[in-house]
Amino acid sequence: MKAPSVHETVILTLILAGSGVIGGLALTVGTPDPSCPRGEGIARTFTIIADLDGYNGSKLRGGMEPSMTASRCDTITIRLVNRDFQAHWLAVTFYAVNGIEVIKDDTQRITFQAVKAGVFRVYCNTQCSVHNFMQSASLTIT
């Protein structure tokens, strides 16, 4: 059997080094928060009204509302009530990135367990006439 060429050795070294870097990133960046023990946390429900004034009147406050707070391991339900003639969406970074659509005069819910602490953006992910005022709501998990 012939010894590998310098070119083959360099390629193999690069592949192994790249695998090590990717594996290390997965261990440090991709490590999830520990799961919540059964029965820990409480149920919390937040209601957001979507209308021509944004989320809960956020248009009147520069688009910076509402702010919601819960604890890690709580079960969170966010109700979106649409009192507008146009459809609105609601998404939450990390927890509900695909979001939900709520048509005129309807109510929809997103429910999830707060397994990760942090501040998460709550926003509309579709264009509408008050879209800019539905981009900066927040959910803080402590």
Tab-separated table of C-alpha atoms in Angstrom:
chain	number	residue	atom	x	y	z
A	1	MET	CA	0.000	0.000	0.000
A	2	LYS	CA	1.373	3.384	-0.964
A	3	ALA	CA	1.663	6.276	1.510
A	4	PRO	CA	-0.849	9.135	1.107
A	5	SER	CA	0.318	12.131	-0.879
A	6	VAL	CA	0.888	15.525	0.735
A	7	HIS	CA	-2.318	16.758	-0.924
A	8	GLU	CA	-4.353	13.861	0.533
A	9	THR	CA	-2.800	14.397	3.972
A	10	VAL	CA	-3.694	18.117	3.939
A	11	ILE	CA	-7.299	17.382	2.920
A	12	LEU	CA	-7.675	14.727	5.623
A	13	THR	CA	-6.223	17.094	8.240
A	14	LEU	CA	-8.656	19.866	7.222
A	15	ILE	CA	-11.621	17.493	7.400
A	16	LEU	CA	-10.655	16.256	10.871
A	17	ALA	CA	-10.001	19.792	12.155
A	18	GLY	CA	-13.333	21.017	10.790
A	19	SER	CA	-15.159	18.110	12.424
A	20	GLY	CA	-13.574	18.958	15.763
A	21	VAL	CA	-14.584	22.625	15.508
A	22	ILE	CA	-18.170	21.755	14.578
A	23	GLY	CA	-18.386	19.195	17.389
A	24	GLY	CA	-17.065	21.715	19.908
A	25	LEU	CA	-19.587	24.340	18.797
A	26	ALA	CA	-22.420	21.853	19.125
A	27	LEU	CA	-21.390	21.125	22.703
A	28	THR	CA	-21.099	24.763	23.755
A	29	VAL	CA	-23.724	26.569	21.662
A	30	GLY	CA	-26.266	23.800	21.190
A	31	THR	CA	-26.537	22.658	24.795
A	32	PRO	CA	-30.157	23.143	25.832
A	33	ASP	CA	-31.265	24.322	29.251
A	34	PRO	CA	-32.174	21.417	31.527
A	35	SER	CA	-35.721	20.212	31.124
A	36	CYS	CA	-38.329	21.153	33.680
A	37	PRO	CA	-39.328	18.542	36.258
A	38	ARG	CA	-42.937	17.437	36.074
A	39	GLY	CA	-45.223	19.660	38.116
A	40	GLU	CA	-42.762	22.561	38.323
A	41	GLY	CA	-43.981	25.962	37.156
A	42	ILE	CA	-47.446	27.437	36.930
A	43	ALA	CA	-49.862	28.176	34.092
A	44	ARG	CA	-49.801	31.784	32.882
A	45	THR	CA	-52.105	33.287	30.270
A	46	PHE	CA	-51.465	36.596	28.527
A	47	THR	CA	-53.969	38.278	26.208
A	48	ILE	CA	-52.896	40.483	23.324
A	49	ILE	CA	-55.494	42.526	21.441
A	50	ALA	CA	-54.569	43.229	17.801
A	51	ASP	CA	-56.313	46.192	16.185
A	52	LEU	CA	-55.470	49.400	14.319
A	53	ASP	CA	-53.596	50.580	17.433
A	54	GLY	CA	-51.181	47.601	17.248
A	55	TYR	CA	-50.756	45.070	20.060
A	56	ASN	CA	-52.614	46.353	23.168
A	57	GLY	CA	-52.300	49.935	21.924
A	58	SER	CA	-48.582	49.662	21.106
A	59	LYS	CA	-48.944	52.236	18.304
A	60	LEU	CA	-49.723	54.848	20.966
A	61	ARG	CA	-46.511	53.933	22.853
A	62	GLY	CA	-44.038	53.790	19.982
A	63	GLY	CA	-44.582	50.085	19.311
A	64	MET	CA	-42.876	48.928	22.515
A	65	GLU	CA	-45.685	46.946	24.161
A	66	PRO	CA	-46.801	44.643	25.610
A	67	SER	CA	-44.174	43.250	27.989
A	68	MET	CA	-44.890	39.881	29.603
A	69	THR	CA	-42.944	38.138	32.379
A	70	ALA	CA	-42.941	34.514	33.540
A	71	SER	CA	-40.627	32.021	35.217
A	72	ARG	CA	-38.715	29.137	33.687
A	73	CYS	CA	-40.829	25.961	33.658
A	74	ASP	CA	-44.117	27.911	33.582
A	75	THR	CA	-46.638	26.889	30.936
A	76	ILE	CA	-47.277	30.001	28.867
A	77	THR	CA	-50.412	30.645	26.826
A	78	ILE	CA	-50.578	33.784	24.711
A	79	ARG	CA	-54.049	34.555	23.353
A	80	LEU	CA	-54.186	36.794	20.287
A	81	VAL	CA	-57.587	38.458	19.852
A	82	ASN	CA	-58.019	40.133	16.460
A	83	ARG	CA	-60.373	43.119	16.541
A	84	ASP	CA	-59.191	44.393	13.183
A	85	PHE	CA	-60.532	43.869	9.648
A	86	GLN	CA	-57.187	42.440	8.478
A	87	ALA	CA	-55.397	39.275	9.571
A	88	HIS	CA	-52.601	39.499	12.136
A	89	TRP	CA	-49.889	37.063	13.165
A	90	LEU	CA	-48.095	36.414	16.420
A	91	ALA	CA	-44.683	34.768	16.739
A	92	VAL	CA	-42.254	34.352	19.650
A	93	THR	CA	-38.521	33.931	19.066
A	94	PHE	CA	-37.245	30.488	20.122
A	95	TYR	CA	-40.693	29.258	21.202
A	96	ALA	CA	-43.066	29.851	18.268
A	97	VAL	CA	-41.057	31.103	15.300
A	98	ASN	CA	-43.682	30.029	12.748
A	99	GLY	CA	-46.366	31.888	14.666
A	100	ILE	CA	-50.125	31.812	14.351
A	101	GLU	CA	-52.477	33.702	12.056
A	102	VAL	CA	-55.650	35.215	13.455
A	103	ILE	CA	-58.321	36.408	11.049
A	104	LYS	CA	-60.864	39.196	11.656
A	105	ASP	CA	-62.908	38.776	14.859
A	106	ASP	CA	-61.131	35.527	15.823
A	107	THR	CA	-58.938	34.398	18.728
A	108	GLN	CA	-56.044	31.922	18.561
A	109	ARG	CA	-53.579	30.674	21.173
A	110	ILE	CA	-49.933	29.676	21.391
A	111	THR	CA	-49.039	27.433	24.348
A	112	PHE	CA	-45.557	26.246	25.323
A	113	GLN	CA	-43.436	25.441	28.350
A	114	ALA	CA	-40.821	28.076	29.173
A	115	VAL	CA	-37.736	25.841	29.221
A	116	LYS	CA	-35.214	28.573	28.450
A	117	ALA	CA	-34.597	31.802	30.383
A	118	GLY	CA	-34.071	35.078	28.537
A	119	VAL	CA	-35.878	37.909	26.796
A	120	PHE	CA	-37.785	36.802	23.703
A	121	ARG	CA	-39.246	39.020	21.012
A	122	VAL	CA	-42.995	38.771	20.405
A	123	TYR	CA	-43.929	40.101	16.977
A	124	CYS	CA	-46.190	40.033	13.941
A	125	ASN	CA	-44.567	38.143	11.078
A	126	THR	CA	-46.769	39.342	8.219
A	127	GLN	CA	-47.256	42.748	6.619
A	128	CYS	CA	-50.281	44.795	7.640
A	129	SER	CA	-51.098	48.476	8.028
A	130	VAL	CA	-49.797	48.600	11.644
A	131	HIS	CA	-46.978	46.049	11.175
A	132	ASN	CA	-44.229	48.389	12.444
A	133	PHE	CA	-46.027	48.752	15.783
A	134	MET	CA	-46.218	44.980	16.291
A	135	GLN	CA	-42.496	44.228	16.277
A	136	SER	CA	-41.257	44.953	19.791
A	137	ALA	CA	-43.426	43.170	22.335
A	138	SER	CA	-41.425	40.972	24.705
A	139	LEU	CA	-41.620	37.891	26.880
A	140	THR	CA	-39.092	37.747	29.716
A	141	ILE	CA	-38.469	34.324	31.247
A	142	THR	CA	-36.568	34.471	34.566
